[in-house]
Short mmCIF file of C-alpha atoms in Angstrom, two decimals:
data_model
loop_
_atom_site.label_atom_id
_atom_site.label_comp_id
_atom_site.label_asym_id
_atom_site.label_seq_id
_atom_site.Cartn_x
_atom_site.Cartn_y
_atom_site.Cartn_z
CA MET W 663 0.04 -0.04 0.02
CA SER W 664 1.27 3.36 -1.00
CA ALA W 665 1.84 6.12 1.46
CA PRO W 666 -0.68 9.25 1.05
CA LEU W 667 0.80 11.55 -1.54
CA VAL W 668 0.96 15.35 -1.06
CA LEU W 669 0.44 17.06 -4.19
CA LEU W 670 2.84 20.01 -3.65
CA ARG W 671 1.24 23.04 -5.59
CA GLY W 672 2.46 26.46 -5.90
CA ALA W 673 -0.10 29.43 -5.40
CA GLY W 674 -2.33 29.94 -8.22
CA GLU W 675 -1.24 26.91 -10.16
CA PRO W 676 -4.04 25.37 -11.90
CA SER W 677 -6.39 22.65 -10.75
CA PRO W 678 -5.09 18.99 -10.57
CA ALA W 679 -4.86 17.65 -13.96
CA ALA W 680 -6.81 14.31 -15.29
CA GLY W 681 -3.81 12.25 -14.49
CA HIS W 682 -3.67 13.57 -10.85
CA THR W 683 -7.57 12.49 -10.60
CA LEU W 684 -6.83 9.16 -12.21
CA LEU W 685 -3.81 8.64 -9.78
CA SER W 686 -6.15 9.35 -6.91
CA ARG W 687 -7.80 5.97 -7.47
CA ARG W 688 -4.68 4.32 -6.75
CA VAL W 689 -3.44 6.33 -3.66
CA ARG W 690 -4.78 9.08 -1.29
CA VAL W 691 -3.70 12.49 -3.11
CA VAL W 692 -3.79 15.35 -0.73
CA PRO W 693 -3.29 18.84 -2.36
CA LEU W 694 -1.22 20.97 -0.45
CA GLU W 695 -0.87 24.77 -1.83
CA SER W 696 2.52 26.18 -0.91
CA PRO W 697 2.38 30.06 -0.49
CA ALA W 698 5.47 30.53 -2.48
CA PRO W 699 7.89 28.43 -4.50
CA ALA W 700 10.60 29.67 -1.84
CA ALA W 701 8.48 28.91 1.22
CA ALA W 702 10.53 27.28 3.94
CA PRO W 703 10.61 23.58 4.03
CA GLU W 704 9.92 23.52 7.64
CA SER W 705 6.54 25.30 7.51
CA ILE W 706 5.57 23.04 4.66
CA LEU W 707 6.44 19.77 7.10
CA ARG W 708 4.67 21.43 9.73
CA ALA W 709 1.30 21.87 7.37
CA ILE W 710 1.65 18.47 6.35
CA GLU W 711 2.03 17.17 10.08
CA GLN W 712 -1.21 18.97 10.91
CA LEU W 713 -2.98 17.30 8.09
CA GLY W 714 -2.31 14.00 10.18
CA LEU W 715 0.25 12.44 7.77
CA PRO W 716 3.60 11.18 9.71
CA THR W 717 5.02 9.69 6.60
CA PHE W 718 3.90 10.48 2.94
CA SER W 719 5.23 10.57 -0.55
CA LEU W 720 5.49 14.21 -2.55
CA LEU W 721 4.23 15.06 -6.05
CA ALA W 722 5.46 18.06 -7.60
CA SER W 723 5.49 19.80 -10.93
CA GLY W 724 7.88 22.53 -12.66
CA SER W 725 9.47 24.90 -10.51
CA MET W 726 7.93 23.35 -7.38
CA SER W 727 10.10 20.37 -7.45
CA GLY W 728 12.86 22.16 -5.84
CA THR W 729 10.49 23.04 -3.16
CA ALA W 730 9.88 19.22 -2.94
CA LEU W 731 13.50 18.00 -2.87
CA ARG W 732 14.25 20.61 0.10
CA VAL W 733 11.27 19.28 2.03
CA ALA W 734 12.71 15.96 1.32
CA VAL W 735 16.15 16.49 2.40
CA THR W 736 14.95 18.10 5.73
CA ALA W 737 13.05 15.44 6.71
CA PRO W 738 13.73 12.46 4.82
CA GLU W 739 12.68 9.76 7.20
CA ARG W 740 9.04 10.97 6.75
CA ILE W 741 9.14 10.76 2.88
CA ASP W 742 8.34 7.54 1.45
CA ALA W 743 8.92 8.16 -2.25
CA ILE W 744 9.21 11.33 -4.65
CA VAL W 745 7.66 12.14 -8.16
CA LEU W 746 8.59 15.10 -9.86
CA GLU W 747 6.88 16.13 -13.16
CA THR W 748 9.08 18.10 -15.41
CA PRO W 749 11.47 19.41 -12.91
CA THR W 750 13.22 22.48 -13.57
CA ALA W 751 15.73 24.82 -12.45
CA ILE W 752 16.57 22.99 -9.35
CA ASP W 753 19.05 24.58 -6.96
CA GLU W 754 21.59 21.88 -5.91
CA GLU W 755 22.32 21.49 -2.38
CA PRO W 756 24.86 19.12 -1.11
CA ALA W 757 22.42 17.15 0.96
CA MET W 758 20.75 15.90 -2.34
CA ARG W 759 23.40 13.61 -3.04
CA GLU W 760 22.78 11.81 0.08
CA LEU W 761 19.08 11.55 -0.47
CA ALA W 762 18.32 7.87 -0.81
CA THR W 763 14.54 8.60 -1.05
CA PRO W 764 13.06 6.78 -4.34
CA THR W 765 12.28 9.65 -6.58
CA LEU W 766 10.74 9.47 -10.15
CA LEU W 767 11.93 12.16 -12.68
CA LEU W 768 9.22 12.22 -15.37
CA TYR W 769 9.68 14.13 -18.69
CA GLY W 770 7.48 14.47 -21.81
CA THR W 771 9.28 13.72 -25.26
CA ARG W 772 7.73 16.89 -26.81
CA ASP W 773 9.43 19.15 -23.99
CA PRO W 774 12.79 19.56 -25.54
CA ALA W 775 13.72 22.29 -23.02
CA THR W 776 14.38 20.39 -19.93
CA PRO W 777 15.89 17.01 -19.80
CA ALA W 778 19.14 18.43 -19.49
CA VAL W 779 17.90 19.26 -15.87
CA GLY W 780 16.65 15.78 -15.58
CA ARG W 781 19.96 14.28 -16.55
CA ARG W 782 21.77 16.31 -13.99
CA LEU W 783 19.25 15.53 -11.39
CA ALA W 784 19.41 11.94 -12.13
CA GLY W 785 23.04 12.21 -11.52
CA ILE W 786 22.82 14.09 -8.34
CA LEU W 787 20.16 12.00 -6.56
CA PRO W 788 21.42 8.63 -5.72
CA ASN W 789 17.88 6.68 -6.08
CA ALA W 790 16.40 8.70 -9.27
CA HIS W 791 14.80 7.31 -12.24
CA LEU W 792 14.36 9.17 -15.37
CA VAL W 793 11.24 8.27 -17.60
CA PHE W 794 10.15 9.83 -20.62
CA VAL W 795 6.49 10.11 -21.20
CA TYR W 796 6.02 9.60 -25.13
CA ASP W 797 3.97 12.43 -26.84
CA ALA W 798 3.51 14.59 -23.71
CA GLY W 799 4.68 18.38 -23.08
CA ALA W 800 5.66 19.93 -20.03
CA THR W 801 2.23 19.24 -18.43
CA ILE W 802 2.28 15.47 -18.51
CA ALA W 803 -0.37 14.70 -16.06
CA ALA W 804 -2.72 16.74 -18.50
CA ASP W 805 -1.22 15.46 -21.83
CA ARG W 806 -1.21 11.75 -21.11
CA PRO W 807 -3.22 11.25 -17.85
CA GLU W 808 -3.35 7.52 -18.14
CA ALA W 809 0.51 7.17 -18.95
CA PHE W 810 1.19 9.51 -15.96
CA ALA W 811 -1.15 7.75 -13.42
CA GLU W 812 0.07 4.34 -14.42
CA VAL W 813 3.88 5.06 -14.25
CA ALA W 814 3.46 7.56 -10.85
CA GLY W 815 1.28 4.81 -9.21
CA ASP W 816 3.28 1.91 -9.91
CA PHE W 817 6.43 4.16 -8.62
CA LEU W 818 4.95 5.08 -5.52
CA GLU W 819 3.86 1.52 -4.62
CA ARG W 820 6.88 -0.41 -5.58
CA HIS W 821 9.54 2.41 -5.66
CA GLU W 822 12.74 1.20 -7.43
CA ALA W 823 11.38 -2.22 -8.05
CA PHE W 824 8.84 -0.61 -10.40
CA VAL W 825 11.42 -1.73 -13.02
CA ILE W 826 10.28 -5.44 -12.77
CA SER W 827 7.48 -5.80 -15.06
CA ARG W 828 4.03 -7.42 -13.78
CA SER W 829 2.48 -7.16 -17.14
CA THR W 830 1.47 -10.55 -18.57
CA THR W 831 2.03 -11.71 -22.18
CA VAL W 832 -0.46 -14.75 -21.72
CA ILE W 833 -3.10 -14.28 -24.44
CA HIS W 834 -4.98 -17.76 -23.98
CA PRO W 835 -4.18 -19.91 -20.81
CA MET S 1033 24.68 12.46 -56.69
CA LYS S 1034 25.41 9.56 -54.72
CA VAL S 1035 24.19 6.13 -56.11
CA SER S 1036 22.98 2.94 -54.34
CA PHE S 1037 22.65 -0.55 -55.35
CA PHE S 1038 19.33 -2.06 -53.94
CA GLU S 1039 20.20 -5.80 -53.36
CA THR S 1040 17.13 -8.09 -53.30
CA VAL S 1041 19.04 -11.41 -53.28
CA ARG S 1042 17.77 -12.85 -56.51
CA TYR S 1043 16.27 -16.38 -55.85
CA VAL S 1044 15.57 -18.36 -58.87
CA SER S 1045 13.02 -20.84 -58.23
CA PRO S 1046 13.58 -24.19 -59.87
CA GLN S 1047 9.68 -24.50 -60.41
CA PRO S 1048 7.02 -21.96 -60.72
CA LEU S 1049 5.77 -20.20 -57.88
CA PRO S 1050 2.34 -18.99 -57.10
CA SER S 1051 2.05 -15.33 -57.08
CA GLU S 1052 -0.13 -14.55 -54.24
CA TRP S 1053 1.71 -13.50 -51.00
CA PRO S 1054 2.78 -15.11 -48.74
CA ALA S 1055 4.36 -17.73 -50.81
CA PRO S 1056 4.20 -21.16 -49.48
CA SER S 1057 7.32 -21.76 -47.23
CA GLY S 1058 7.25 -25.54 -48.80
CA ALA S 1059 8.02 -24.28 -52.26
CA TYR S 1060 11.32 -23.06 -50.89
CA ASP S 1061 14.16 -24.84 -52.48
CA PRO S 1062 17.09 -24.65 -49.88
CA ALA S 1063 19.86 -25.20 -52.84
CA ALA S 1064 18.39 -22.16 -54.71
CA GLY S 1065 18.19 -20.11 -51.45
CA SER S 1066 21.96 -20.99 -51.18
CA ALA S 1067 22.93 -20.13 -54.70
CA ALA S 1068 20.95 -16.73 -54.11
CA TYR S 1069 22.97 -15.73 -51.33
CA ARG S 1070 26.32 -16.95 -52.95
CA GLY S 1071 25.14 -15.03 -55.76
CA MET S 1072 24.80 -11.64 -53.75
CA LEU S 1073 28.05 -11.66 -52.32
CA GLU S 1074 29.73 -12.07 -55.82
CA ARG S 1075 27.24 -9.30 -57.31
CA LEU S 1076 28.10 -6.97 -54.48
CA GLU S 1077 31.79 -7.54 -54.89
CA TYR S 1078 31.11 -6.39 -58.51
CA VAL S 1079 28.82 -3.35 -57.25
CA GLU S 1080 31.78 -2.13 -54.89
CA GLU S 1081 34.22 -2.60 -57.63
CA LEU S 1082 32.16 -0.48 -60.11
CA GLY S 1083 32.09 2.48 -57.51
CA PHE S 1084 28.71 2.35 -56.13
CA ASP S 1085 28.40 4.72 -52.79
CA TRP S 1086 25.96 2.66 -51.13
CA VAL S 1087 24.41 -1.02 -51.20
CA SER S 1088 21.06 -0.99 -49.87
CA VAL S 1089 18.97 -3.92 -48.27
CA SER S 1090 15.39 -3.99 -47.02
CA GLU S 1091 12.99 -6.01 -44.75
CA HIS S 1092 10.46 -8.19 -46.66
CA HIS S 1093 8.83 -11.55 -45.48
CA TYR S 1094 7.29 -14.72 -46.61
CA SER S 1095 8.38 -14.19 -50.35
CA PRO S 1096 11.22 -15.01 -52.83
CA ARG S 1097 10.99 -11.39 -54.21
CA ILE S 1098 13.14 -9.99 -51.83
CA LEU S 1099 15.10 -12.81 -49.63
CA THR S 1100 16.05 -10.60 -46.82
CA PRO S 1101 13.48 -10.85 -43.83
CA SER S 1102 16.11 -9.84 -41.22
CA PRO S 1103 18.17 -7.16 -43.21
CA ILE S 1104 20.46 -6.45 -40.12
CA VAL S 1105 21.67 -10.04 -40.76
CA THR S 1106 21.99 -9.51 -44.29
CA ALA S 1107 24.01 -6.10 -43.61
CA ALA S 1108 26.51 -7.49 -41.12
CA PHE S 1109 27.21 -10.48 -43.54
CA ILE S 1110 27.67 -7.85 -46.48
CA ALA S 1111 29.96 -5.47 -44.36
CA ALA S 1112 32.19 -8.37 -43.20
CA ARG S 1113 32.92 -8.99 -47.08
CA LEU S 1114 33.05 -5.50 -48.43
CA ARG S 1115 35.48 -2.74 -47.30
CA ARG S 1116 34.59 0.49 -48.67
CA ILE S 1117 30.89 0.78 -49.49
CA THR S 1118 28.23 2.16 -47.29
CA ILE S 1119 25.49 -0.35 -45.84
CA ALA S 1120 21.90 1.26 -46.14
CA LEU S 1121 19.86 -0.55 -44.21
CA LEU S 1122 16.40 0.72 -45.34
CA GLY S 1123 15.46 -0.47 -43.14
CA PRO S 1124 13.89 -2.13 -40.28
CA ILE S 1125 10.10 -2.08 -40.30
CA VAL S 1126 9.74 -0.22 -37.15
CA PRO S 1127 6.28 -1.13 -35.79
CA HIS S 1128 6.72 -4.86 -35.55
CA SER S 1129 10.15 -4.60 -33.99
CA ASN S 1130 11.44 -4.15 -30.67
CA PRO S 1131 12.70 -0.46 -30.91
CA VAL S 1132 15.36 -0.93 -28.10
CA ARG S 1133 16.69 -4.16 -29.97
CA VAL S 1134 16.88 -2.36 -33.28
CA ALA S 1135 18.64 0.61 -31.39
CA GLU S 1136 21.21 -2.03 -30.34
CA GLU S 1137 21.57 -4.10 -33.37
CA LEU S 1138 22.19 -0.95 -35.27
CA ALA S 1139 24.62 0.78 -32.95
CA MET S 1140 26.43 -2.61 -32.85
CA LEU S 1141 26.45 -2.69 -36.91
CA ASP S 1142 27.62 0.88 -37.14
CA THR S 1143 30.59 0.24 -34.83
CA LEU S 1144 31.46 -3.19 -36.62
CA THR S 1145 31.51 -1.46 -39.79
CA GLN S 1146 33.58 1.30 -38.50
CA GLY S 1147 30.84 3.93 -39.38
CA ARG S 1148 29.92 2.63 -42.73
CA LEU S 1149 26.12 2.70 -42.04
CA VAL S 1150 23.27 4.77 -42.69
CA VAL S 1151 19.70 3.61 -41.70
CA GLY S 1152 16.31 4.13 -42.75
CA LEU S 1153 13.24 3.64 -40.62
CA LEU S 1154 9.96 2.78 -41.95
CA ARG S 1155 6.49 1.35 -41.49
CA GLY S 1156 6.73 -1.39 -44.24
CA THR S 1157 4.33 -2.25 -47.26
CA ALA S 1158 0.70 -3.19 -45.97
CA ASN S 1159 1.05 -6.92 -46.35
CA GLU S 1160 3.93 -6.77 -43.55
CA ALA S 1161 1.35 -6.19 -40.72
CA LEU S 1162 0.18 -9.47 -41.22
CA THR S 1163 3.59 -10.96 -40.96
CA TYR S 1164 3.88 -10.42 -37.24
CA ASP S 1165 0.09 -10.14 -36.32
CA LEU S 1166 0.20 -6.42 -35.96
CA ASN S 1167 -3.29 -4.57 -36.39
CA PRO S 1168 -2.88 -2.56 -39.46
CA GLN S 1169 -4.79 0.47 -37.96
CA GLU S 1170 -2.00 0.62 -35.32
CA ALA S 1171 0.89 0.77 -37.84
CA ARG S 1172 1.31 4.33 -38.28
CA GLU S 1173 1.36 5.21 -34.57
CA ARG S 1174 3.80 2.32 -33.48
CA THR S 1175 6.17 3.61 -36.40
CA ASP S 1176 6.08 7.06 -34.98
CA GLU S 1177 6.66 6.11 -31.35
CA GLY S 1178 9.18 3.35 -32.39
CA MET S 1179 11.40 5.67 -34.37
CA GLU S 1180 11.28 8.26 -31.58
CA LEU S 1181 12.41 5.65 -29.23
CA ILE S 1182 15.13 4.33 -31.28
CA LEU S 1183 16.43 7.74 -31.62
CA LYS S 1184 16.29 8.23 -27.53
CA ALA S 1185 17.89 4.84 -26.83
CA TRP S 1186 20.95 6.08 -29.52
CA THR S 1187 21.40 9.46 -27.70
CA GLU S 1188 20.23 9.38 -24.07
CA PRO S 1189 23.33 9.24 -21.79
CA ARG S 1190 21.33 8.24 -18.65
CA PRO S 1191 19.37 4.92 -18.09
CA PHE S 1192 15.83 5.87 -18.75
CA GLY S 1193 12.09 4.60 -18.88
CA TRP S 1194 9.83 4.96 -21.72
CA GLN S 1195 6.19 5.29 -21.03
CA GLY S 1196 4.47 5.26 -24.46
CA ARG S 1197 1.47 4.49 -25.96
CA HIS S 1198 2.64 1.07 -27.74
CA PHE S 1199 5.88 0.61 -26.05
CA GLN S 1200 7.03 0.42 -22.56
CA TYR S 1201 10.45 0.07 -20.81
CA ARG S 1202 11.36 0.91 -17.51
CA MET S 1203 15.00 0.55 -17.84
CA VAL S 1204 16.98 1.42 -21.32
CA SER S 1205 20.67 2.16 -21.43
CA ILE S 1206 22.28 0.63 -24.61
CA TRP S 1207 25.75 -0.68 -25.02
CA PRO S 1208 27.29 -0.23 -27.65
CA ARG S 1209 26.34 3.12 -28.72
CA PRO S 1210 26.62 4.27 -32.32
CA LEU S 1211 30.15 5.07 -33.61
CA GLN S 1212 28.98 8.04 -35.76
CA GLN S 1213 27.68 10.59 -33.35
CA PRO S 1214 25.04 11.25 -32.39
CA HIS S 1215 23.94 8.58 -34.30
CA PRO S 1216 24.11 6.90 -38.22
CA PRO S 1217 22.85 9.42 -41.07
CA THR S 1218 19.19 8.21 -40.63
CA TYR S 1219 16.01 8.67 -42.89
CA ALA S 1220 12.50 8.46 -42.13
CA LEU S 1221 11.29 6.40 -45.11
CA GLY S 1222 7.80 7.32 -46.83
CA THR S 1223 5.77 9.79 -48.44
CA SER S 1224 3.12 10.40 -45.97
CA ARG S 1225 2.73 13.67 -44.28
CA GLU S 1226 3.59 12.19 -40.65
CA SER S 1227 6.89 10.50 -41.99
CA CYS S 1228 8.00 14.10 -43.35
CA GLU S 1229 7.00 15.81 -40.14
CA PHE S 1230 8.77 13.29 -38.12
CA ALA S 1231 11.83 13.62 -40.23
CA ALA S 1232 11.71 17.24 -40.04
CA ARG S 1233 11.03 17.36 -36.46
CA HIS S 1234 14.30 15.35 -35.69
CA ARG S 1235 16.62 16.58 -38.34
CA LEU S 1236 16.43 13.12 -40.23
CA GLY S 1237 16.75 12.62 -44.07
CA CYS S 1238 13.72 11.77 -46.01
CA GLY S 1239 13.36 8.80 -48.57
CA VAL S 1240 10.66 8.08 -51.37
CA SER S 1241 10.43 5.30 -53.49
CA TYR S 1242 9.40 4.26 -56.97
CA GLY S 1243 6.29 7.15 -57.75
CA PRO S 1244 6.85 9.43 -60.68
CA PHE S 1245 9.05 12.32 -60.23
CA GLU S 1246 6.21 14.68 -59.99
CA VAL S 1247 4.37 12.83 -57.55
CA MET S 1248 7.34 11.93 -55.37
CA ALA S 1249 8.18 15.74 -55.56
CA LYS S 1250 5.12 16.42 -53.70
CA ALA S 1251 6.39 14.55 -50.73
CA THR S 1252 9.94 15.87 -50.98
CA ARG S 1253 8.62 19.53 -51.27
CA TYR S 1254 6.48 18.91 -48.10
CA TYR S 1255 9.57 17.62 -46.40
CA ARG S 1256 11.82 20.38 -47.19
CA GLU S 1257 8.94 23.08 -46.03
CA ALA S 1258 8.46 21.12 -42.92
CA CYS S 1259 12.19 21.33 -42.17
CA ALA S 1260 12.04 25.01 -42.95
CA ARG S 1261 9.47 25.31 -40.34
CA HIS S 1262 11.65 23.41 -37.84
CA GLY S 1263 14.50 26.31 -38.80
CA TRP S 1264 16.68 23.90 -40.83
CA THR S 1265 17.46 23.15 -44.49
CA PRO S 1266 18.23 19.65 -45.56
CA LYS S 1267 21.17 18.91 -47.56
CA PRO S 1268 20.77 16.94 -50.94
CA GLU S 1269 22.13 13.73 -49.48
CA GLN S 1270 19.32 13.59 -46.99
CA ILE S 1271 16.67 13.01 -49.72
CA VAL S 1272 16.79 9.22 -51.03
CA TYR S 1273 14.68 8.29 -53.97
CA ARG S 1274 14.38 4.71 -54.53
CA ALA S 1275 13.30 3.43 -58.22
CA ASN S 1276 13.40 0.69 -60.88
CA MET S 1277 15.97 1.45 -63.75
CA LEU S 1278 15.74 -0.32 -66.98
CA VAL S 1279 18.88 0.31 -68.98
CA ALA S 1280 19.53 -1.29 -72.24
CA ASP S 1281 21.76 -0.54 -75.19
CA THR S 1282 18.91 1.45 -76.98
CA ASP S 1283 15.66 3.02 -75.87
CA ASP S 1284 13.62 0.66 -78.13
CA GLU S 1285 15.32 -2.54 -76.33
CA ALA S 1286 14.56 -0.85 -72.99
CA HIS S 1287 10.83 -0.51 -73.64
CA ALA S 1288 10.48 -3.75 -75.52
CA LEU S 1289 11.98 -5.50 -72.18
CA LEU S 1290 9.38 -3.44 -70.29
CA LYS S 1291 6.52 -4.47 -72.26
CA ALA S 1292 7.41 -7.98 -71.42
CA GLN S 1293 7.21 -7.23 -67.92
CA PRO S 1294 3.97 -8.97 -66.22
CA ASN S 1295 1.85 -6.24 -64.65
CA ARG S 1296 2.08 -8.20 -61.18
CA ALA S 1297 1.91 -6.66 -57.90
CA PRO S 1298 5.08 -7.18 -55.53
CA PHE S 1299 3.05 -8.71 -52.74
CA GLU S 1300 -0.04 -9.81 -54.24
CA MET S 1301 -2.47 -10.71 -51.23
CA ARG S 1302 -5.83 -12.69 -51.91
CA LYS S 1303 -8.69 -10.18 -52.84
CA GLY S 1304 -10.55 -10.17 -49.46
CA VAL S 1305 -7.44 -9.57 -47.38
CA ARG S 1306 -6.15 -6.92 -49.75
CA ASP S 1307 -9.20 -4.95 -49.47
CA ALA S 1308 -9.59 -5.18 -45.77
CA VAL S 1309 -6.01 -4.22 -45.18
CA SER S 1310 -6.28 -1.37 -47.50
CA ALA S 1311 -9.32 0.04 -45.43
CA LEU S 1312 -7.53 -0.22 -42.27
CA ASP S 1313 -4.19 1.05 -43.32
CA ALA S 1314 -4.12 4.54 -44.42
CA ARG S 1315 -1.93 5.93 -46.65
CA ASN S 1316 -0.91 9.66 -47.96
CA ILE S 1317 1.44 11.57 -50.21
CA ALA S 1318 2.12 14.54 -48.34
CA GLY S 1319 -1.44 14.39 -47.12
CA GLU S 1320 -3.35 13.40 -50.06
CA ALA S 1321 -4.62 9.70 -49.76
CA ARG S 1322 -3.28 7.04 -51.64
CA THR S 1323 -4.10 3.39 -51.64
CA ALA S 1324 -2.34 1.19 -49.33
CA VAL S 1325 -1.81 -1.69 -51.64
CA VAL S 1326 -0.09 -1.46 -54.74
CA THR S 1327 -2.04 -3.50 -57.24
CA GLY S 1328 0.17 -3.60 -60.31
CA ALA S 1329 3.97 -3.69 -60.94
CA LEU S 1330 5.92 -0.81 -59.64
CA PRO S 1331 6.83 1.60 -62.09
CA THR S 1332 9.94 1.78 -63.76
CA THR S 1333 10.80 5.74 -63.70
CA PHE S 1334 14.31 5.30 -65.34
CA ILE S 1335 13.94 3.62 -68.48
CA GLY S 1336 15.92 3.88 -71.79
CA SER S 1337 19.60 4.07 -73.32
CA PRO S 1338 22.36 5.21 -70.96
CA ASP S 1339 22.17 8.60 -72.83
CA THR S 1340 18.34 8.84 -71.91
CA VAL S 1341 18.52 7.41 -68.50
CA VAL S 1342 21.49 10.13 -67.69
CA GLU S 1343 18.91 12.84 -68.82
CA GLN S 1344 16.13 11.41 -66.82
CA VAL S 1345 18.54 11.37 -63.70
CA ARG S 1346 19.29 14.97 -64.18
CA ARG S 1347 15.51 15.83 -64.27
CA CYS S 1348 15.06 13.52 -60.95
CA ARG S 1349 17.74 15.68 -59.24
CA GLU S 1350 15.92 18.99 -60.36
CA VAL S 1351 12.24 17.70 -59.76
CA VAL S 1352 12.50 15.42 -56.59
CA GLY S 1353 15.63 17.19 -55.22
CA ALA S 1354 17.10 13.66 -54.51
CA GLY S 1355 20.83 13.63 -53.87
CA VAL S 1356 20.75 9.66 -53.60
CA LEU S 1357 19.51 7.42 -56.04
CA ASP S 1358 18.61 3.84 -54.70
CA LEU S 1359 18.30 1.72 -57.91
CA SER S 1360 16.75 -1.49 -58.53
CA LEU S 1361 18.57 -2.70 -61.88
CA HIS S 1362 16.93 -5.97 -61.98
CA PRO S 1363 15.19 -5.90 -65.60
CA PRO S 1364 11.46 -6.79 -64.99
CA GLY S 1365 9.76 -9.81 -65.97
CA SER S 1366 13.10 -11.99 -65.43
CA ASN S 1367 13.86 -14.22 -62.63
CA GLU S 1368 17.56 -15.01 -64.05
CA VAL S 1369 20.75 -13.27 -62.60
CA GLU S 1370 22.25 -12.86 -66.01
CA PRO S 1371 20.19 -10.14 -67.00
CA LEU S 1372 21.03 -8.26 -63.75
CA MET S 1373 24.78 -8.66 -64.03
CA ARG S 1374 24.45 -7.27 -67.59
CA ALA S 1375 22.32 -4.25 -66.49
CA LEU S 1376 24.90 -3.57 -63.84
CA GLU S 1377 27.78 -3.86 -66.16
CA LEU S 1378 25.95 -1.44 -68.73
CA PHE S 1379 24.87 0.81 -65.88
CA GLY S 1380 28.39 0.82 -64.36
CA ARG S 1381 30.32 1.69 -67.53
CA LYS S 1382 27.95 3.91 -69.06
CA VAL S 1383 25.74 5.78 -66.47
CA LEU S 1384 27.18 5.78 -63.19
CA PRO S 1385 30.35 8.07 -64.42
CA ARG S 1386 28.15 10.48 -65.89
CA ILE S 1387 25.53 11.21 -63.08
CA ARG S 1388 28.09 11.48 -60.12
CA ASP S 1389 28.60 15.14 -60.71
CA LEU S 1390 24.93 16.09 -61.35
#
């Protein structure tokens, strides 16, 4: 069973996309609006504690990904897994190189601008997994909802073991 | 102008074969097959000696017409025997392949050949969907996605997962990578708008085949316009035109040979199958619909004496814009190897030296 998923959103970000709604069928999704991308990790952690979530996973998009990683390095013991959708412009912190938390980095193949950040992040975070979502732009959960929910849900449930296929090729038993 | 020899492996059947595709496997004669592959090698040594730039191989199944169901095996074998010529793998049929496997094998081949590889990626003829039980309606989408995955596998430095529509991998990280960086010269083969768009978006070459110059020019014009929209201009050698060429000592002789050709479709399917496949597998030339199945013989767009053919090549260069000609030189209507060798010699002596600088 996956830990509850805190969907970390920036102030004024659009409502959750179709992919987030689909994901909520597999895991409890708790949206949390952060006052600013630069909000202190401690205040975000306090807010999550007040929601009654001692351990949780984190989902963030774009520039909120940096916030999510700062939260994770502040309290790694509370974080089960991290999913970052199109992470951009991360300020690297030395603690990130020690972060053992399984982290999924998602990029759309129609988004040419950002994979360089993803490659760098994949090199920094010791337990990161880079996945390209075919035919999605930067807003993966909106562009390919089913594909997004499947890979994010599988990762939240199985962490790095999500690389082992569970699909069957049996056609007729 | 670069010139490529399209090698189909001439299989000379000791018995008459039915024209319907697929040809019955039981009618295959192992000795004739062995002779065909030996003949291929001898011929290609001659092709290299004549100074062709490329030898091309393709993928077709269940038929004696083109005896290379695995073009990668063919290419590896040829490459080991020839020293200079570029091996053009035109190409793996992407929709029924494992794209990661294709990326690996081509990277290996590029390295084994010391960078003598060029690659064409394509959807395949309509009958090929039947070969490995592929839904024809999904062929286009699988081709586009598979091609993109092949390019990604060649170029992405980090291990990655692929969350596709038709392909899913959680872990891809190929070894070796191609010798030619970022990857071997690659063409999206086909006249469709989708294929041209894909080529333009990924800065690939474009390959068209068999149709008359003016018709193929619609596709290559569309391709160049699409490239311009993406902010780049393709080089002449990024447009390949594959065609039949029938060269003889005189125009009359060439036309008489063409007349003797049976008007037979390359991969003739049973009518009910042919019609059903056509209905499912939409095709187009730069957006204009065309039928998925060729019902007669493929056109011979270069025909005549060496002088005439040289003029036609000049026109092709102007109209289609192709910088590479991929030629099927086999005289139509003949299963014998000897006429092909004669055509090859005539072309090599009287045409090839004159079209180099076009």
